[in-house]
Coordinates of C-alpha atoms and ligand atoms in Angstrom, one line a residue:
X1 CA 15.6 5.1 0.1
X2 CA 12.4 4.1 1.6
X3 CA 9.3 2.3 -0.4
X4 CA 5.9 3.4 1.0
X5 CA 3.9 0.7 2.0
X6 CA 0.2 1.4 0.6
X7 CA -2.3 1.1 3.8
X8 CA -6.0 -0.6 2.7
X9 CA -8.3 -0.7 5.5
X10 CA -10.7 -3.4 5.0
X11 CA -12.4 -3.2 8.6
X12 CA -15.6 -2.1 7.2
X13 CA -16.0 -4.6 4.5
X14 CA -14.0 -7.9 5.3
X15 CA -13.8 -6.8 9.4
X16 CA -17.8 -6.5 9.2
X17 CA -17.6 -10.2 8.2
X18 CA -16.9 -11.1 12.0
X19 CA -19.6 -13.2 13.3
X20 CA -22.1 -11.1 14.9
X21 CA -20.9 -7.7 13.6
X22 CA -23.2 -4.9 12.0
X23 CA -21.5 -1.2 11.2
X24 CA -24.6 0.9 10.6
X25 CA -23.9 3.8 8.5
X26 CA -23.2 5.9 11.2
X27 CA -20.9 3.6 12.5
X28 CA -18.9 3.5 8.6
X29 CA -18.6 7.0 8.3
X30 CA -17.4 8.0 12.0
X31 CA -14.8 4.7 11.4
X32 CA -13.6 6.2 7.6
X33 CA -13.4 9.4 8.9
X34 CA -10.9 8.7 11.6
X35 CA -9.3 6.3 9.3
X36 CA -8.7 9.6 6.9
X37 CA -7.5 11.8 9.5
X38 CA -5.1 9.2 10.1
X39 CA -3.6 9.1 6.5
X40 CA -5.1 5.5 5.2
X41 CA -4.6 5.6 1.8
X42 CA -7.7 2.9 1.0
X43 CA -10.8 2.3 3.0
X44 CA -13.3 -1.0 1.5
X45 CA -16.2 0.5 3.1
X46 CA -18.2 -2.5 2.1
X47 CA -20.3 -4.9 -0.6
X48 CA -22.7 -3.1 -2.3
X49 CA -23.7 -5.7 -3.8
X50 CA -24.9 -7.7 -0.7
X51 CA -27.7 -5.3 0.8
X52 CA -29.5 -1.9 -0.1
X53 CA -28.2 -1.1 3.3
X54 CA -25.0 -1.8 2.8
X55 CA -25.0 0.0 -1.0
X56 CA -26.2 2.9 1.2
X57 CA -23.8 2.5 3.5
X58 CA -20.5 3.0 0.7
X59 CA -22.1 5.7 -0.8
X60 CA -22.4 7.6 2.3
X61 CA -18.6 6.7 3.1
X62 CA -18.2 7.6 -0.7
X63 CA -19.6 11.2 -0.9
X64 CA -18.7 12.4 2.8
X65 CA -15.1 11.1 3.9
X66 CA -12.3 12.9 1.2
X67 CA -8.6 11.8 1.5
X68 CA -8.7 8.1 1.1
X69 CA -9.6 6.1 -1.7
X70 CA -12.6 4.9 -1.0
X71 CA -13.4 1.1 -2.6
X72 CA -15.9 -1.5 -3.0
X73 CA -15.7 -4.9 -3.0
X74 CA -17.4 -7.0 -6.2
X75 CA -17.5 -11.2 -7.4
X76 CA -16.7 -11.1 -11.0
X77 CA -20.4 -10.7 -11.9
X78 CA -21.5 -7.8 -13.9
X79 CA -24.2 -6.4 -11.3
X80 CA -22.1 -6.6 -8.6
X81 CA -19.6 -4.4 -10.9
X82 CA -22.7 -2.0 -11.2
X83 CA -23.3 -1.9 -8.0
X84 CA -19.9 -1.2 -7.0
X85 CA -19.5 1.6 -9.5
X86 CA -23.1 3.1 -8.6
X87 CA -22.4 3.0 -4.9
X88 CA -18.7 4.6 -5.4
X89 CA -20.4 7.8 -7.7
X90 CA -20.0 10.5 -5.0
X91 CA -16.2 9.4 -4.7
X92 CA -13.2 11.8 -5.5
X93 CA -11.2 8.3 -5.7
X94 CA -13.0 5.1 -6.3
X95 CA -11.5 2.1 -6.4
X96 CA -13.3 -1.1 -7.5
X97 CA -12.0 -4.5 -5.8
X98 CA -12.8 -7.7 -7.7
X99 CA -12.4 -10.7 -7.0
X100 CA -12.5 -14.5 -8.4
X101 CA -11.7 -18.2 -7.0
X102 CA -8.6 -19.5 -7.9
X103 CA -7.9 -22.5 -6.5
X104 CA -8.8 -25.8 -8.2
X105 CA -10.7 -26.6 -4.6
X106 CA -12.9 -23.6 -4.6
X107 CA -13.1 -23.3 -8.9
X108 CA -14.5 -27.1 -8.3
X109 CA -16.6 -26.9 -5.4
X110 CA -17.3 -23.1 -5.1
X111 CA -17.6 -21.4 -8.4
X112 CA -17.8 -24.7 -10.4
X113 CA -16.0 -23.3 -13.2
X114 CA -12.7 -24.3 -15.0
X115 CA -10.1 -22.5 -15.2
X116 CA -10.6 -21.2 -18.5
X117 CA -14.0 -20.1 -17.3
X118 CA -12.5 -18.3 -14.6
X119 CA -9.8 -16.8 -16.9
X120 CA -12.5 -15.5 -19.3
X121 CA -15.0 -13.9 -16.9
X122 CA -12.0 -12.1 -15.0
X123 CA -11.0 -10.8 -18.1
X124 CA -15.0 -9.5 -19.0
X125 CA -14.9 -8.1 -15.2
X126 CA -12.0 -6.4 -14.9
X127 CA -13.0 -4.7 -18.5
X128 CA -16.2 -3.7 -16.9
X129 CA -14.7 -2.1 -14.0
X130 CA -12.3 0.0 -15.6
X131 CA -15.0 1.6 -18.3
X132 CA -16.2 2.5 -14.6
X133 CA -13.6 3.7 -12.8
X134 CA -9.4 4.2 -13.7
X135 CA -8.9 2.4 -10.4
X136 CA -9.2 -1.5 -10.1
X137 CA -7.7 -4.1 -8.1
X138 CA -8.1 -7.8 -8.5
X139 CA -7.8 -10.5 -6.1
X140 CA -7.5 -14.4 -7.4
X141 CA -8.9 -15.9 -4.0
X142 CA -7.2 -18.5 -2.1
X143 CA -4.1 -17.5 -4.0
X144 CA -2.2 -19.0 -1.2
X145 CA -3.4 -22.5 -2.1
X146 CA -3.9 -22.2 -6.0
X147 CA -1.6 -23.7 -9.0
X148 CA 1.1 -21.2 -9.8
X149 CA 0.7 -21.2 -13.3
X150 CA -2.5 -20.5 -13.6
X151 CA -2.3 -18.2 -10.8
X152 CA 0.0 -16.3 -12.9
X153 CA -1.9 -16.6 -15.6
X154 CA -5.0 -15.0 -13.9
X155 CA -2.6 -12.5 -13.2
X156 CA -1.8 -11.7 -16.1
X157 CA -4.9 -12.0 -17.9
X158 CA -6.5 -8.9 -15.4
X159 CA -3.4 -6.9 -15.9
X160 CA -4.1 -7.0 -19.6
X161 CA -7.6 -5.8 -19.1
X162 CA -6.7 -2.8 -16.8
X163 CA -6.2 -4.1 -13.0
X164 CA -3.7 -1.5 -11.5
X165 CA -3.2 -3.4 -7.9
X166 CA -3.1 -7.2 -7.8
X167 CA -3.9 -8.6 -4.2
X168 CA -2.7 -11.7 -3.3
X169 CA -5.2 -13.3 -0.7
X170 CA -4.1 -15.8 1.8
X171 CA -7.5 -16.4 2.2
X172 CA -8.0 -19.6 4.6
X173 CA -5.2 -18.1 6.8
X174 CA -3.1 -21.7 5.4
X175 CA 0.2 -20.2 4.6
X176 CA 3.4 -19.8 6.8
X177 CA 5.6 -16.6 6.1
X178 CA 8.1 -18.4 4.1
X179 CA 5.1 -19.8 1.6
X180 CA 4.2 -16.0 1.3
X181 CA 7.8 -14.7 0.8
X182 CA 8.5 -17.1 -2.2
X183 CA 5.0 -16.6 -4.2
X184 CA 5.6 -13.0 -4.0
X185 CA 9.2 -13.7 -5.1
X186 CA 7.7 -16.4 -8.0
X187 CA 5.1 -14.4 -9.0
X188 CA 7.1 -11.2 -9.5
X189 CA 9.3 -13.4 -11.9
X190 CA 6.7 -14.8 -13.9
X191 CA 4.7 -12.0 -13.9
X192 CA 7.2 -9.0 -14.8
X193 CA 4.2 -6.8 -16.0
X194 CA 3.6 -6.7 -11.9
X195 CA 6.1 -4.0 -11.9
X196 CA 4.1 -1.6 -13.4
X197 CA 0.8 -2.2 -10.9
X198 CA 0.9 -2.6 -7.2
X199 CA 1.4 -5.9 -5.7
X200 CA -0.9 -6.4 -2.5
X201 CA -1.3 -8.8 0.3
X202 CA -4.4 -9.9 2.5
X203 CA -4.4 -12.5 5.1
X204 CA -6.4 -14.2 7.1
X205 CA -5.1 -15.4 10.8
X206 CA -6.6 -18.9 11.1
X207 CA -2.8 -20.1 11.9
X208 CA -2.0 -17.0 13.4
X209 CA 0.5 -15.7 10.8
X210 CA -1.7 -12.9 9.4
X211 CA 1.0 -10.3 10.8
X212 CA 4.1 -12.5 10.3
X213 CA 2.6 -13.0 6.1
X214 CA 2.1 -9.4 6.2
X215 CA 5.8 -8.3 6.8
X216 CA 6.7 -11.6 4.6
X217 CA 5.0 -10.0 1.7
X218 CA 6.3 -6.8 2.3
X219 CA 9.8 -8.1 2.2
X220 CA 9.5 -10.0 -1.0
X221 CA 8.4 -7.1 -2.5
X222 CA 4.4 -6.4 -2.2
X223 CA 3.5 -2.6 -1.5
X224 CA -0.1 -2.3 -0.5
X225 CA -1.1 -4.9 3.0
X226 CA -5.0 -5.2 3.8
X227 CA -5.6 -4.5 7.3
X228 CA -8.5 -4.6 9.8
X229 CA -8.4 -2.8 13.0
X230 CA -8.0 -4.9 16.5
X231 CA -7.9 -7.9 13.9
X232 CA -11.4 -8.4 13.5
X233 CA -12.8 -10.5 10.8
X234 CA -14.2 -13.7 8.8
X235 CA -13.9 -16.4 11.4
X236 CA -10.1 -15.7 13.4
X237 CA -9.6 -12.7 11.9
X238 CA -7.9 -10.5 9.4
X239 CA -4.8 -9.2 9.6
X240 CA -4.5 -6.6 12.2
X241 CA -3.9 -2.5 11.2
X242 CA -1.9 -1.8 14.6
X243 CA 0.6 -5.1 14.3
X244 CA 1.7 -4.5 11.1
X245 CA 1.1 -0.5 11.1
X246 CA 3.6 -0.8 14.1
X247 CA 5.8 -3.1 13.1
X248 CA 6.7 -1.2 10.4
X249 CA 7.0 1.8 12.2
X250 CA 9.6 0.0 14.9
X251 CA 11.3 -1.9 11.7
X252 CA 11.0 0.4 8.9
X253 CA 14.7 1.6 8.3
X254 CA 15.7 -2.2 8.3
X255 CA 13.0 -3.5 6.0
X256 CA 13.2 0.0 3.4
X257 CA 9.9 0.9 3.9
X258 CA 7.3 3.1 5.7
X259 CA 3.7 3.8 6.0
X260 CA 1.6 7.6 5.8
X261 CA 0.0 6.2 8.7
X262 CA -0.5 8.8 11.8
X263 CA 0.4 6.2 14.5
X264 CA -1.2 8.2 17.4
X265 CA -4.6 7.5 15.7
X266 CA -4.3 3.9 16.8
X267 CA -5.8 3.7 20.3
X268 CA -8.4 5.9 20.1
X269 CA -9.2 4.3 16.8
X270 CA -9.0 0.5 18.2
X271 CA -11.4 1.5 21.2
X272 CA -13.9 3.0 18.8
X273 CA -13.7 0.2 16.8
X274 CA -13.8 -2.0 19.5
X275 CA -17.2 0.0 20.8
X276 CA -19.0 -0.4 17.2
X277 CA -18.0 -3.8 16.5
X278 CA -18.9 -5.1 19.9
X279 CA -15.7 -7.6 20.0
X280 CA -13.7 -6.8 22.9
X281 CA -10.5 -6.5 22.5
X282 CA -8.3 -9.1 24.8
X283 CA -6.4 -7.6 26.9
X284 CA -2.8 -9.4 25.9
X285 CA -3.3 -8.2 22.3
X286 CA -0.2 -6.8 20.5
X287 CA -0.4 -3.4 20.7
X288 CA -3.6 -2.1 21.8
X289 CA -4.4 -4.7 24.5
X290 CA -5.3 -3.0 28.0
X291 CA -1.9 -4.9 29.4
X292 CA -0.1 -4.1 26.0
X293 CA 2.1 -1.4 28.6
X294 CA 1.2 -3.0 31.5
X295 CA 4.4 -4.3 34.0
X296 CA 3.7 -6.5 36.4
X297 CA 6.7 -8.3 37.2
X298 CA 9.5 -7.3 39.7
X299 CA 12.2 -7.2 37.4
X300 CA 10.3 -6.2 34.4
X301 CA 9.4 -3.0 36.8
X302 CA 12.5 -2.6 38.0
X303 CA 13.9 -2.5 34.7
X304 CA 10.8 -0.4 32.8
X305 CA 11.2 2.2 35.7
X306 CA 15.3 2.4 35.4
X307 CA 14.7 2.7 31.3
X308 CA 11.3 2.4 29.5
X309 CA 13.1 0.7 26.4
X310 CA 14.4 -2.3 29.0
X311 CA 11.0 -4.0 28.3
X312 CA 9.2 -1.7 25.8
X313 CA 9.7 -2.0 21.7
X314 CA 6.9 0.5 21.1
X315 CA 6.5 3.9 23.3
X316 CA 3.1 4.4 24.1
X317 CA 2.9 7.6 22.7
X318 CA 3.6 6.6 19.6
X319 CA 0.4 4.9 19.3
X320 CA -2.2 7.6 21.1
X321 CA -2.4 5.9 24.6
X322 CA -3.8 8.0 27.4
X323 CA -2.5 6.3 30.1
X324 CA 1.3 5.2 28.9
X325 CA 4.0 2.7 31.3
X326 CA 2.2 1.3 34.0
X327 CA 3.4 -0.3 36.9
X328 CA 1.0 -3.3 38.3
X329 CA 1.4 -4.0 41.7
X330 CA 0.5 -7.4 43.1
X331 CA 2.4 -10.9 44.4
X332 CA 5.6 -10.7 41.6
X333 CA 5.9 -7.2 42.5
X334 CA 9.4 -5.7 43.6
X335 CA 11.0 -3.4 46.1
X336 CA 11.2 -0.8 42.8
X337 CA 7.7 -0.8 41.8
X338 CA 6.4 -0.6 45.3
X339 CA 8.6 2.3 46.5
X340 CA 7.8 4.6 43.0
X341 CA 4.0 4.3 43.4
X342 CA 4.7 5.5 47.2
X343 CA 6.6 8.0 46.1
X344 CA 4.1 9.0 43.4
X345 CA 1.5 8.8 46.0
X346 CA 3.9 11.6 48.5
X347 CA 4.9 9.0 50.9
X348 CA 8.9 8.8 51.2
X349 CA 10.1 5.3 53.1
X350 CA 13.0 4.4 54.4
X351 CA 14.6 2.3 56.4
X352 CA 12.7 0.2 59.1
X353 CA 8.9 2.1 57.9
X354 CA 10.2 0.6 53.9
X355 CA 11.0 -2.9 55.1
X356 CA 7.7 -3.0 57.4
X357 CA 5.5 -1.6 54.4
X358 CA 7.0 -3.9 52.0
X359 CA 6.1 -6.9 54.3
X360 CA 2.7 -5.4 54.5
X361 CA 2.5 -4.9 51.1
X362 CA 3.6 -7.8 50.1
X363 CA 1.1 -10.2 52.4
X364 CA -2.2 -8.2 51.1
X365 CA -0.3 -9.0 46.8
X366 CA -0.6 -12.9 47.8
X367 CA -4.3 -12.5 48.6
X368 CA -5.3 -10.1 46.0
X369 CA -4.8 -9.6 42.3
X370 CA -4.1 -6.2 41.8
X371 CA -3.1 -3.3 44.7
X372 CA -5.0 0.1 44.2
X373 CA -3.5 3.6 45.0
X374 CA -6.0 2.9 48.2
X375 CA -4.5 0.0 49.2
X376 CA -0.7 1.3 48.6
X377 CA -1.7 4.7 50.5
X378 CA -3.3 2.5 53.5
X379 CA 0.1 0.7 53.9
X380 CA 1.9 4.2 53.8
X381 CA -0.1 5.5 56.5
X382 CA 0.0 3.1 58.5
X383 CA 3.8 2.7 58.6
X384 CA 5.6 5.4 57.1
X385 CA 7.0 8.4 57.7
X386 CA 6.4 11.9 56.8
X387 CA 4.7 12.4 52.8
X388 CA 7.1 13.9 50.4
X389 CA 4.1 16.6 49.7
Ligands
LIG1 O1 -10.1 -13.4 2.1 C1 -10.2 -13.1 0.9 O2 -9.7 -13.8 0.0 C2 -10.9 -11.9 0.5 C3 -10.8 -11.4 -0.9 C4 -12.1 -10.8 -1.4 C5 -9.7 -10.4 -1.0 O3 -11.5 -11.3 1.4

């Protein structure tokens, strides 16, 4: 038996919150609908709260994109609540996403309220939301770093007023995957009404575990993950749709689990994203980076070009990509990966012309980064035999 993991997309609302990063309306919609077509089951389009642009903005995502939930994001304060649930109206399924500090270091120095305060006004919050909507989800922020007791308490106080998913926010990017394994474990413990709602993670990558707390979470028992797409996000990032999208897909059957997602979506999606957002993606990034399927060693190529899965875990297909296995040539290059791209390029060498053309080829690699068709062909001509076609 497999558990389907719940996919919530928050590259619209907390992916926005990269530095320098502005999704017009436009940009929302075209984003949430290939997010639909690709079987999310949650898109955050956004804060209503924050902007009549951005309120705007979610109701346009709201009335035109059907499939997904469609959520907004609100502070436990009653006009944000409003704001949520006016901006979610044209919604077949709206979902309201609230959130409160839970740490002593941010109910001290952020929200300066106890946690009694912060117990209450939850409580008022979540109530407001559901005479709203039947949908609510509650996030006690910087979970990762608050109390356990009262973080179970908070927990247990917005169950009682309605919450149906609680997310669990590592929201400084702090914890390590075993920290994030054994709150899920604790808090599924203390919390047994947590069975009857959906237990959720979202991470930030300021350590660089965003993926890794993911699949940690998952494991110890949380059913929704809060992704953004190429990563993007507050400060380092957010957790990243393709890593953990993928890794399930490649791990599934070991971890009981699966996602609705339509993989193939994923590059096209991550280069529109990446066009909108204006972050480039780098190009050794997990999954959707330009050299993600990119060989460039002579042994790597020897091997990829005997048998893909020698030094592939994900086939390029599975994820959308145009191009699929390629072969780099340049100064680690091998025999193998020169003599396929002349063969692919009609030029069959043997022999004497081979071992000339791979001394040729081989001096131009230690003067220049990468070798084009051009440059391979030039070689061919100049010391091959007959083309193949
Ligand atoms: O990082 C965070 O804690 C958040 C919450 C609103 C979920 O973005």
């Amino acid at each position: 038996m497999s558990d389907q993991v719940i996919v919530f997309d928050t590259t619209l609302r907390d992916g926005e919150q990269s530095a320098g990063v502005l999704f017009t309306e436009r940009d929302k919609v075209d984003i949430a609908e290939r997010l639909a077509a690709m079987r999310v089951d949650v898109i955050e389009a956004g804060f209503p709260a924050a902007s009549q642009a951005e309120s705007r903005a979610v109701s346009a995502v709201a009335r035109q994109v059907r499939g997904p939930s469609i959520c907004a994001l609100a502070r436990c304060v009653a006009r944000d609540v409003d704001a949520a649930a006016l901006a979610l109206s044209g919604a077949a399924r709206p979902r309201i996403h609230l959130f409160i500090n839970a740490s002593d270091v941010q109910l001290e120095h952020q929200l300066r309220r106890s946690r009694a305060e912060a117990l209450e006004i939850a409580t008022a919050m979540v109530t407001r939301a559901r005479e709203a909507v039947g949908d609510v989800e509650f996030s006690p922020m910087d979970a990762t770093r608050a109390d356990r007791p009262f973080l179970a308490e908070l927990v247990r106080a917005a169950l009682a007023a309605g919450a149906t998913t609680i997310n669990v926010p590592d929201t400084v990017g702090y914890a390590l995957p075993q920290d994030v394994g054994d709150l899920f474990r604790h808090l599924r413990q203390a919390v047994p009404e947590l069975e009857r709602a959906v237990l959720s993670f979202h991470g930030q990558n300021d350590l660089g575990m965003a993926s890794a707390n993911a699949l940690a979470a998952v494991a110890a028992g949380a059913r929704q993950v809060e992704l953004c797409v190429n990563g993007i996000g507050e400060r380092a990032g957010n957790t990243s749709f393709e890593e953990v999208v993928m890794a399930i897909d490649v791990h599934g059957a070991r971890l009981g689990v699966h996602t609705n997602v339509d993989t193939t979506g994923i590059y096209p999606l991550s280069r529109l994203v990446e066009e909108r957002s204006g972050i480039q993606v780098p190009s050794n990034k997990a999954v959707v980076g330009r050299n993600a399927f990119r060989h460039a060693s002579g042994i790597h190529q020897d091997g990829v070009l005997k048998h893909r899965q020698n030094f592939e875990c994900i086939d390029p297909a599975r994820i959308g990509h145009p191009v699929g296995t390629q072969i780099v040539l340049g100064k680690l290059s091998g025999t193998a990966g020169f003599t396929s791209r002349c063969k692919a390029l009609g030029f069959d060498l043997r022999g004497a012309p081979l071992a000339k053309a791979i001394e040729a080829f081989q001096a131009l690699a230690d003067r220049k980064r990468e070798l084009s068709d051009d440059d391979v062909r030039a070689i061919c001509q100049s010391h091959a035999g007959p083309r193949t076609s």
